[in-house]
Amino acid sequence: MKQALIILLVFTAGQSLAQGEWSMQQCMQYAVEHNHEVKRAELELDNYKASKTGAIGRFLPSVDASIGAQYNFGRAIDPETNGYTDVSTFYNGYSLYASLPVFDGFSRIHALKAAGASTLMGRASLRQKQDQTALNVLQAYTNVAYYEGLVKMADEKVQETELLLKQIRLLEEVGRKSAADVAQVESQKAEADYELTRQQNLYASAMLELKKTMAFPMQDTLLLSVRNVRTLSPSGTNSESATYGLGLVQELNPELQAAQYQVQASKHEWHQARAAFYPSLSLSAGLNTTYYHTLHSDVGESFSNQFNNNMGEYVGATLSIPLFNRLQTITSIRKAKNNYRIAQETYKQKQLELEKLSREAWQDWQGYLKQTVQMVEKVEADSIAYQLTKRQFEEGLSTAIDLRTTSAQLLNSKATLLQCQLMAMVKEQLVRYYNGETIWTE
């Protein structure tokens, strides 16, 4: 009963530990939600939305109300007689004013279109920040996976050299090995211990870099399910990669979309600047009334009578024709046109750059897949060579130097194989990103 309880506790602890492990997708999603650059991009997008709301509001009439009070003492104008008086008076005025622009050279229309394009650019920029953050986490995660694999290899090497050292010492006791052979194996044991310590330090540094990229609290423990990292099978080289069409950049790529929307916004801003050459027409209407009272006097109409009797209404139209504003309009148009051309050149440059990076990522992906196939064969061959050399060393047919050389060659082959598998996964995600896919959601 006690043994069964212990087994149950161990199993439960293992399950809770597994549930607390973070997969690569979970790390990406956490980083996207907590990364500071992503949050800044979200706030910038909200500013673009606010600008679009303001552009819509320019089509609505503006309404203003004002209330004024004035205390006059000494020589002043009497509102009732329009003559001068030297008594103290109190004057109160009320007005309600509305204005509606009718024509402004289509400036408001272009401002709205520019704000709409800027909003779309903000959304594309936000997704670009999210994808870039996910790619950074992907790189940091694979570094952790790589160094964890190296730590395991180094630990296996330490255990193997410990066992070999025990065997050599027994063979020395029976006279089949010399002290020099024992010293050589002890040197290999010390080198394996050093390599294990070095890889553990590199693993710890990679974990800190991952936490920083994720905006994860440094003092908290981050358990990763690195063993579940998907490495690509070399068998999918031809069929799966062909669907990407040699990595050609698609219009869904957020970087290219942001540049394209910038072109549209700059174009409408240019047309908006040109609208300053056109005359503008606006309509206005309003109400106003006043109240007047001579202080220290009981004579005078009541506030309600004056408020109604002094009420006035007006309707007006204003036509403004631009004549000369010290070349400010020409300067603004010239700058806006140059900004439009700059945005066009930036878009073309970004298109070429992304296509080059996409093709490069696709070629690297294919190369790592092929290298993975080759390294699998090399690891098998190096493993056989190491086992044969080890047996020959035990039988006295090879030296410790030969054993050390084949052991280092096998360890290097395993590390290179792990690197090729992880880099193939990274390059595949890059190809997906350059083709406009979202890589940080399952």
Short mmCIF file of C-alpha atoms in Angstrom, two decimals:
data_model
loop_
_atom_site.label_atom_id
_atom_site.label_comp_id
_atom_site.label_asym_id
_atom_site.label_seq_id
_atom_site.Cartn_x
_atom_site.Cartn_y
_atom_site.Cartn_z
CA MET A 1 0.00 0.00 0.00
CA LYS A 2 2.85 2.37 0.89
CA GLN A 3 4.66 1.60 -2.38
CA ALA A 4 1.49 2.20 -4.37
CA LEU A 5 1.02 5.56 -2.64
CA ILE A 6 4.60 6.60 -3.43
CA ILE A 7 4.15 5.64 -7.09
CA LEU A 8 0.92 7.63 -7.22
CA LEU A 9 2.60 10.72 -5.73
CA VAL A 10 5.49 10.50 -8.17
CA PHE A 11 3.10 10.14 -11.11
CA THR A 12 1.01 13.11 -9.91
CA ALA A 13 4.12 15.26 -9.49
CA GLY A 14 5.26 14.32 -12.98
CA GLN A 15 1.88 15.25 -14.41
CA SER A 16 1.85 18.65 -12.66
CA LEU A 17 5.39 19.31 -13.87
CA ALA A 18 4.41 18.45 -17.43
CA GLN A 19 1.41 20.75 -17.21
CA GLY A 20 3.70 23.56 -16.09
CA GLU A 21 6.00 23.21 -19.10
CA TRP A 22 5.84 25.80 -21.84
CA SER A 23 5.69 24.83 -25.47
CA MET A 24 7.20 26.95 -28.21
CA GLN A 25 3.78 28.26 -29.28
CA GLN A 26 2.91 29.20 -25.70
CA CYS A 27 6.15 31.15 -25.35
CA MET A 28 5.42 32.98 -28.61
CA GLN A 29 1.88 33.88 -27.54
CA TYR A 30 3.06 35.07 -24.12
CA ALA A 31 5.70 37.27 -25.73
CA VAL A 32 3.20 38.75 -28.19
CA GLU A 33 0.88 39.64 -25.31
CA HIS A 34 3.55 41.11 -23.02
CA ASN A 35 6.26 42.47 -25.32
CA HIS A 36 6.79 46.22 -24.90
CA GLU A 37 7.28 46.94 -28.60
CA VAL A 38 3.98 45.19 -29.36
CA LYS A 39 2.23 47.29 -26.73
CA ARG A 40 3.69 50.47 -28.25
CA ALA A 41 2.44 49.35 -31.66
CA GLU A 42 -1.04 48.83 -30.18
CA LEU A 43 -1.03 52.37 -28.79
CA GLU A 44 0.15 53.75 -32.14
CA LEU A 45 -2.70 51.90 -33.85
CA ASP A 46 -5.13 53.50 -31.40
CA ASN A 47 -3.71 56.92 -32.35
CA TYR A 48 -4.36 56.14 -36.03
CA LYS A 49 -7.93 55.18 -35.17
CA ALA A 50 -8.36 58.43 -33.24
CA SER A 51 -7.06 60.38 -36.25
CA LYS A 52 -9.59 58.62 -38.47
CA THR A 53 -12.38 59.52 -36.03
CA GLY A 54 -11.22 63.14 -36.14
CA ALA A 55 -11.23 63.07 -39.96
CA ILE A 56 -14.84 61.85 -39.92
CA GLY A 57 -15.77 64.60 -37.47
CA ARG A 58 -14.59 67.27 -39.93
CA PHE A 59 -17.67 66.51 -42.05
CA LEU A 60 -19.97 67.45 -39.15
CA PRO A 61 -20.99 71.02 -38.26
CA SER A 62 -19.28 72.76 -35.39
CA VAL A 63 -21.50 74.24 -32.69
CA ASP A 64 -20.30 76.74 -30.08
CA ALA A 65 -22.03 78.57 -27.25
CA SER A 66 -20.71 81.52 -25.29
CA ILE A 67 -21.76 83.55 -22.28
CA GLY A 68 -20.18 86.87 -21.42
CA ALA A 69 -20.54 89.27 -18.51
CA GLN A 70 -19.18 92.81 -18.33
CA TYR A 71 -19.18 95.33 -15.50
CA ASN A 72 -18.81 98.94 -16.65
CA PHE A 73 -17.94 101.87 -14.39
CA GLY A 74 -16.98 105.36 -15.27
CA ARG A 75 -17.59 106.78 -18.72
CA ALA A 76 -19.15 104.13 -21.05
CA ILE A 77 -21.72 103.64 -23.84
CA ASP A 78 -25.34 103.25 -22.80
CA PRO A 79 -26.78 100.35 -24.90
CA GLU A 80 -30.29 101.83 -24.71
CA THR A 81 -29.44 105.31 -26.03
CA ASN A 82 -26.00 104.72 -27.59
CA GLY A 83 -24.90 107.79 -25.71
CA TYR A 84 -22.20 108.25 -23.13
CA THR A 85 -23.01 107.72 -19.49
CA ASP A 86 -21.00 107.78 -16.30
CA VAL A 87 -23.10 105.40 -14.21
CA SER A 88 -22.07 101.81 -13.38
CA THR A 89 -23.79 99.18 -15.50
CA PHE A 90 -23.85 95.41 -15.86
CA TYR A 91 -23.93 93.84 -19.32
CA ASN A 92 -24.60 90.14 -20.03
CA GLY A 93 -24.48 88.50 -23.49
CA TYR A 94 -25.43 85.02 -24.81
CA SER A 95 -24.71 83.50 -28.22
CA LEU A 96 -25.09 80.18 -30.01
CA TYR A 97 -23.08 79.68 -33.21
CA ALA A 98 -23.02 76.85 -35.79
CA SER A 99 -20.75 76.51 -38.84
CA LEU A 100 -20.70 73.93 -41.62
CA PRO A 101 -17.98 73.74 -44.30
CA VAL A 102 -19.51 73.07 -47.69
CA PHE A 103 -16.49 72.92 -49.98
CA ASP A 104 -12.79 72.93 -49.17
CA GLY A 105 -11.18 71.55 -52.31
CA PHE A 106 -11.88 67.94 -51.22
CA SER A 107 -9.39 68.36 -48.39
CA ARG A 108 -11.61 66.54 -45.88
CA ILE A 109 -12.16 63.62 -48.26
CA HIS A 110 -8.44 63.12 -48.80
CA ALA A 111 -7.79 63.54 -45.07
CA LEU A 112 -10.29 60.76 -44.34
CA LYS A 113 -8.76 58.47 -46.94
CA ALA A 114 -5.27 59.19 -45.60
CA ALA A 115 -6.43 58.43 -42.06
CA GLY A 116 -8.03 55.17 -43.25
CA ALA A 117 -4.80 54.11 -44.98
CA SER A 118 -2.81 55.05 -41.87
CA THR A 119 -5.09 52.89 -39.74
CA LEU A 120 -4.52 49.92 -42.03
CA MET A 121 -0.80 50.66 -41.93
CA GLY A 122 -0.96 50.67 -38.12
CA ARG A 123 -2.64 47.27 -38.12
CA ALA A 124 -0.03 45.86 -40.47
CA SER A 125 2.73 47.36 -38.32
CA LEU A 126 1.19 45.80 -35.22
CA ARG A 127 1.13 42.39 -36.86
CA GLN A 128 4.70 42.94 -38.04
CA LYS A 129 5.78 43.63 -34.44
CA GLN A 130 3.90 40.56 -33.27
CA ASP A 131 5.50 38.34 -35.90
CA GLN A 132 8.95 39.78 -35.29
CA THR A 133 8.57 39.18 -31.57
CA ALA A 134 7.47 35.61 -32.27
CA LEU A 135 10.49 35.09 -34.54
CA ASN A 136 12.81 36.40 -31.84
CA VAL A 137 11.25 34.02 -29.33
CA LEU A 138 11.55 31.19 -31.83
CA GLN A 139 15.27 31.85 -32.22
CA ALA A 140 15.79 32.13 -28.45
CA TYR A 141 13.72 28.98 -27.85
CA THR A 142 15.73 26.95 -30.35
CA ASN A 143 18.94 28.20 -28.73
CA VAL A 144 17.69 26.84 -25.41
CA ALA A 145 16.76 23.56 -27.09
CA TYR A 146 20.18 23.38 -28.73
CA TYR A 147 22.14 24.00 -25.54
CA GLU A 148 19.91 21.65 -23.57
CA GLY A 149 20.73 18.97 -26.12
CA LEU A 150 24.44 19.75 -25.77
CA VAL A 151 24.15 19.54 -21.98
CA LYS A 152 22.60 16.08 -22.28
CA MET A 153 25.32 14.99 -24.70
CA ALA A 154 28.02 16.36 -22.39
CA ASP A 155 26.45 14.61 -19.41
CA GLU A 156 26.33 11.33 -21.31
CA LYS A 157 29.98 11.89 -22.23
CA VAL A 158 30.89 12.37 -18.56
CA GLN A 159 29.12 9.18 -17.55
CA GLU A 160 30.74 7.30 -20.39
CA THR A 161 34.25 8.49 -19.51
CA GLU A 162 33.67 7.62 -15.86
CA LEU A 163 32.77 4.08 -16.84
CA LEU A 164 35.73 3.89 -19.22
CA LEU A 165 38.08 5.19 -16.51
CA LYS A 166 36.94 2.44 -14.15
CA GLN A 167 37.55 -0.17 -16.85
CA ILE A 168 41.03 1.19 -17.63
CA ARG A 169 42.01 1.18 -13.97
CA LEU A 170 40.93 -2.45 -13.67
CA LEU A 171 42.92 -3.30 -16.80
CA GLU A 172 45.91 -1.47 -15.30
CA GLU A 173 45.70 -3.61 -12.19
CA VAL A 174 45.88 -6.79 -14.27
CA GLY A 175 48.72 -5.36 -16.33
CA ARG A 176 46.88 -4.93 -19.64
CA LYS A 177 47.04 -1.10 -19.60
CA SER A 178 49.81 1.28 -18.66
CA ALA A 179 49.74 4.35 -16.45
CA ALA A 180 49.97 6.51 -19.56
CA ASP A 181 46.70 5.03 -20.83
CA VAL A 182 45.04 5.76 -17.50
CA ALA A 183 46.33 9.33 -17.61
CA GLN A 184 44.94 9.79 -21.11
CA VAL A 185 41.49 8.64 -20.01
CA GLU A 186 41.66 10.81 -16.89
CA SER A 187 42.42 13.75 -19.17
CA GLN A 188 39.35 12.87 -21.25
CA LYS A 189 37.29 12.71 -18.04
CA ALA A 190 38.48 16.17 -16.96
CA GLU A 191 37.77 17.55 -20.44
CA ALA A 192 34.26 16.06 -20.35
CA ASP A 193 33.61 17.67 -16.95
CA TYR A 194 34.81 21.02 -18.27
CA GLU A 195 32.63 20.73 -21.39
CA LEU A 196 29.58 19.87 -19.26
CA THR A 197 30.12 22.95 -17.09
CA ARG A 198 30.60 25.18 -20.15
CA GLN A 199 27.44 23.92 -21.83
CA GLN A 200 25.46 24.38 -18.61
CA ASN A 201 26.58 28.01 -18.46
CA LEU A 202 25.63 28.55 -22.11
CA TYR A 203 22.25 26.95 -21.43
CA ALA A 204 21.66 29.30 -18.48
CA SER A 205 22.57 32.32 -20.63
CA ALA A 206 20.22 31.16 -23.39
CA MET A 207 17.41 30.79 -20.86
CA LEU A 208 17.96 34.35 -19.63
CA GLU A 209 17.86 35.63 -23.21
CA LEU A 210 14.59 33.77 -23.80
CA LYS A 211 13.03 35.29 -20.67
CA LYS A 212 14.12 38.77 -21.77
CA THR A 213 12.66 38.28 -25.24
CA MET A 214 9.39 37.01 -23.77
CA ALA A 215 9.24 39.84 -21.16
CA PHE A 216 9.03 36.99 -18.64
CA PRO A 217 9.94 37.71 -14.98
CA MET A 218 13.61 36.85 -14.54
CA GLN A 219 13.14 35.57 -11.00
CA ASP A 220 10.43 33.06 -12.00
CA THR A 221 11.14 29.54 -13.17
CA LEU A 222 10.43 28.81 -16.81
CA LEU A 223 10.08 25.13 -17.64
CA LEU A 224 10.20 24.33 -21.35
CA SER A 225 8.97 21.24 -23.13
CA VAL A 226 12.03 21.32 -25.36
CA ARG A 227 11.84 17.60 -26.00
CA ASN A 228 8.56 18.21 -27.84
CA VAL A 229 10.03 20.72 -30.26
CA ARG A 230 9.00 19.63 -33.72
CA THR A 231 11.90 18.92 -36.03
CA LEU A 232 11.14 18.47 -39.69
CA SER A 233 11.35 15.14 -41.37
CA PRO A 234 13.67 15.08 -44.37
CA SER A 235 11.09 13.05 -46.27
CA GLY A 236 8.94 16.19 -46.70
CA THR A 237 11.58 18.12 -48.60
CA ASN A 238 10.10 17.96 -52.08
CA SER A 239 6.35 17.94 -51.49
CA GLU A 240 6.01 20.37 -48.60
CA SER A 241 8.48 22.98 -49.79
CA ALA A 242 7.03 23.04 -53.28
CA THR A 243 3.83 24.60 -51.90
CA TYR A 244 5.76 27.77 -51.05
CA GLY A 245 6.67 28.44 -54.65
CA LEU A 246 10.35 29.08 -53.97
CA GLY A 247 9.46 31.45 -51.18
CA LEU A 248 7.96 34.22 -53.32
CA VAL A 249 6.77 37.11 -51.19
CA GLN A 250 2.98 37.33 -50.94
CA GLU A 251 0.99 40.52 -50.55
CA LEU A 252 -0.20 39.29 -47.13
CA ASN A 253 3.22 39.89 -45.63
CA PRO A 254 2.72 42.57 -42.91
CA GLU A 255 5.95 44.43 -43.71
CA LEU A 256 4.95 44.79 -47.36
CA GLN A 257 1.40 45.72 -46.40
CA ALA A 258 2.62 48.47 -44.07
CA ALA A 259 4.79 49.94 -46.85
CA GLN A 260 1.89 49.73 -49.32
CA TYR A 261 -0.53 51.52 -46.97
CA GLN A 262 2.12 54.18 -46.35
CA VAL A 263 2.14 54.85 -50.09
CA GLN A 264 -1.63 55.28 -50.08
CA ALA A 265 -1.57 57.60 -47.06
CA SER A 266 1.20 59.73 -48.56
CA LYS A 267 -0.71 60.02 -51.84
CA HIS A 268 -3.85 61.32 -50.12
CA GLU A 269 -1.79 63.68 -47.97
CA TRP A 270 -0.30 65.08 -51.19
CA HIS A 271 -3.78 65.65 -52.67
CA GLN A 272 -4.88 67.18 -49.38
CA ALA A 273 -2.04 69.69 -49.59
CA ARG A 274 -3.03 70.57 -53.17
CA ALA A 275 -6.55 71.37 -51.96
CA ALA A 276 -5.20 74.57 -50.41
CA PHE A 277 -5.21 76.14 -53.91
CA TYR A 278 -9.01 75.85 -54.12
CA PRO A 279 -11.47 78.35 -52.58
CA SER A 280 -13.46 77.23 -49.57
CA LEU A 281 -17.13 77.82 -48.85
CA SER A 282 -18.83 77.54 -45.46
CA LEU A 283 -22.27 78.28 -44.04
CA SER A 284 -22.96 79.72 -40.59
CA ALA A 285 -25.97 80.45 -38.42
CA GLY A 286 -26.41 81.73 -34.91
CA LEU A 287 -28.51 83.23 -32.14
CA ASN A 288 -27.56 85.99 -29.70
CA THR A 289 -29.21 88.02 -27.00
CA THR A 290 -28.21 90.46 -24.26
CA TYR A 291 -29.20 91.71 -20.85
CA TYR A 292 -28.43 95.24 -19.54
CA HIS A 293 -28.98 96.73 -16.12
CA THR A 294 -27.98 100.00 -14.46
CA LEU A 295 -26.57 99.27 -11.02
CA HIS A 296 -28.05 100.91 -7.94
CA SER A 297 -31.27 101.54 -9.87
CA ASP A 298 -34.62 99.76 -9.68
CA VAL A 299 -35.70 101.02 -13.10
CA GLY A 300 -35.26 98.65 -16.04
CA GLU A 301 -36.80 95.67 -17.77
CA SER A 302 -36.63 92.20 -16.28
CA PHE A 303 -34.10 89.62 -17.38
CA SER A 304 -36.71 87.46 -19.17
CA ASN A 305 -38.13 90.38 -21.14
CA GLN A 306 -34.71 91.58 -22.26
CA PHE A 307 -33.63 88.02 -23.07
CA ASN A 308 -36.59 87.56 -25.44
CA ASN A 309 -36.77 91.10 -26.81
CA ASN A 310 -33.04 91.34 -27.57
CA MET A 311 -32.95 87.94 -29.31
CA GLY A 312 -31.40 88.04 -32.78
CA GLU A 313 -30.78 85.39 -35.46
CA TYR A 314 -28.49 85.38 -38.44
CA VAL A 315 -27.49 83.15 -41.35
CA GLY A 316 -24.35 83.68 -43.38
CA ALA A 317 -22.09 82.25 -46.04
CA THR A 318 -18.35 82.74 -46.31
CA LEU A 319 -16.27 82.26 -49.41
CA SER A 320 -12.51 82.25 -48.85
CA ILE A 321 -10.23 82.59 -51.87
CA PRO A 322 -6.52 81.93 -51.31
CA LEU A 323 -4.36 84.58 -52.96
CA PHE A 324 -0.92 84.63 -51.38
CA ASN A 325 0.36 83.07 -48.16
CA ARG A 326 4.11 83.61 -48.56
CA LEU A 327 4.63 80.40 -50.62
CA GLN A 328 3.59 78.17 -47.73
CA THR A 329 1.11 76.21 -49.88
CA ILE A 330 3.67 75.54 -52.61
CA THR A 331 6.18 74.40 -50.00
CA SER A 332 3.68 72.04 -48.36
CA ILE A 333 2.69 70.53 -51.71
CA ARG A 334 6.31 69.99 -52.67
CA LYS A 335 7.11 68.23 -49.40
CA ALA A 336 3.99 66.09 -49.59
CA LYS A 337 4.80 65.04 -53.15
CA ASN A 338 8.34 64.13 -52.16
CA ASN A 339 7.01 62.09 -49.22
CA TYR A 340 4.76 60.24 -51.65
CA ARG A 341 7.69 59.42 -53.91
CA ILE A 342 9.79 58.37 -50.91
CA ALA A 343 7.02 56.00 -49.84
CA GLN A 344 6.91 54.52 -53.35
CA GLU A 345 10.66 53.92 -53.36
CA THR A 346 10.48 52.42 -49.86
CA TYR A 347 7.75 50.04 -51.00
CA LYS A 348 9.75 48.89 -54.02
CA GLN A 349 12.88 48.45 -51.90
CA LYS A 350 10.94 46.49 -49.26
CA GLN A 351 9.44 44.28 -51.95
CA LEU A 352 12.84 43.38 -53.36
CA GLU A 353 14.34 42.92 -49.90
CA LEU A 354 11.56 40.62 -48.70
CA GLU A 355 11.66 38.56 -51.88
CA LYS A 356 15.40 38.12 -51.46
CA LEU A 357 15.01 37.15 -47.79
CA SER A 358 12.15 34.81 -48.63
CA ARG A 359 14.12 32.99 -51.31
CA GLU A 360 17.15 32.89 -49.03
CA ALA A 361 15.08 31.40 -46.19
CA TRP A 362 13.61 28.82 -48.57
CA GLN A 363 17.08 27.83 -49.83
CA ASP A 364 18.40 27.60 -46.27
CA TRP A 365 15.42 25.47 -45.31
CA GLN A 366 16.08 23.05 -48.14
CA GLY A 367 19.78 23.04 -47.35
CA TYR A 368 19.24 22.19 -43.68
CA LEU A 369 16.83 19.42 -44.61
CA LYS A 370 19.42 17.85 -46.88
CA GLN A 371 22.13 18.37 -44.27
CA THR A 372 19.90 16.62 -41.74
CA VAL A 373 19.73 13.53 -43.96
CA GLN A 374 23.50 13.58 -44.40
CA MET A 375 24.20 14.13 -40.71
CA VAL A 376 21.95 11.23 -39.71
CA GLU A 377 24.11 8.97 -41.83
CA LYS A 378 27.28 10.56 -40.46
CA VAL A 379 26.18 10.09 -36.85
CA GLU A 380 25.49 6.42 -37.52
CA ALA A 381 28.91 5.98 -39.15
CA ASP A 382 30.72 7.90 -36.40
CA SER A 383 28.90 5.89 -33.75
CA ILE A 384 30.03 2.63 -35.32
CA ALA A 385 33.59 3.95 -35.65
CA TYR A 386 33.62 5.00 -32.01
CA GLN A 387 32.32 1.65 -30.77
CA LEU A 388 34.94 -0.21 -32.83
CA THR A 389 37.74 2.09 -31.63
CA LYS A 390 36.58 1.67 -28.04
CA ARG A 391 36.64 -2.10 -28.35
CA GLN A 392 40.07 -1.99 -29.97
CA PHE A 393 41.31 0.26 -27.17
CA GLU A 394 40.07 -2.20 -24.55
CA GLU A 395 41.90 -4.97 -26.39
CA GLY A 396 45.05 -2.90 -26.75
CA LEU A 397 44.82 -2.47 -30.52
CA SER A 398 44.38 1.33 -30.48
CA THR A 399 45.60 4.24 -28.38
CA ALA A 400 43.73 6.63 -26.12
CA ILE A 401 44.35 9.36 -28.65
CA ASP A 402 42.42 7.40 -31.29
CA LEU A 403 39.58 6.88 -28.83
CA ARG A 404 39.52 10.57 -27.98
CA THR A 405 39.49 11.57 -31.64
CA THR A 406 36.58 9.29 -32.58
CA SER A 407 34.66 10.32 -29.44
CA ALA A 408 35.02 14.02 -30.22
CA GLN A 409 34.03 13.37 -33.83
CA LEU A 410 30.87 11.56 -32.73
CA LEU A 411 29.92 14.30 -30.27
CA ASN A 412 30.47 16.98 -32.91
CA SER A 413 28.32 15.05 -35.40
CA LYS A 414 25.46 14.75 -32.89
CA ALA A 415 25.64 18.47 -32.12
CA THR A 416 25.65 19.34 -35.83
CA LEU A 417 22.67 17.04 -36.43
CA LEU A 418 20.70 18.74 -33.65
CA GLN A 419 21.63 22.15 -35.04
CA CYS A 420 20.50 21.19 -38.56
CA GLN A 421 17.16 19.88 -37.26
CA LEU A 422 16.47 23.02 -35.22
CA MET A 423 17.61 25.41 -37.97
CA ALA A 424 15.38 23.61 -40.48
CA MET A 425 12.44 24.32 -38.19
CA VAL A 426 13.45 27.99 -37.82
CA LYS A 427 13.83 28.47 -41.57
CA GLU A 428 10.46 26.88 -42.21
CA GLN A 429 8.86 29.40 -39.87
CA LEU A 430 10.68 32.19 -41.68
CA VAL A 431 9.33 30.97 -45.03
CA ARG A 432 5.83 30.94 -43.55
CA TYR A 433 6.32 34.46 -42.21
CA TYR A 434 7.56 35.86 -45.53
CA ASN A 435 4.54 34.31 -47.22
CA GLY A 436 2.17 36.19 -44.91
CA GLU A 437 1.22 33.38 -42.50
CA THR A 438 0.77 33.91 -38.77
CA ILE A 439 3.44 31.84 -37.05
CA TRP A 440 2.65 32.46 -33.37
CA THR A 441 -0.84 30.93 -33.29
CA GLU A 442 -1.58 27.25 -33.41
#
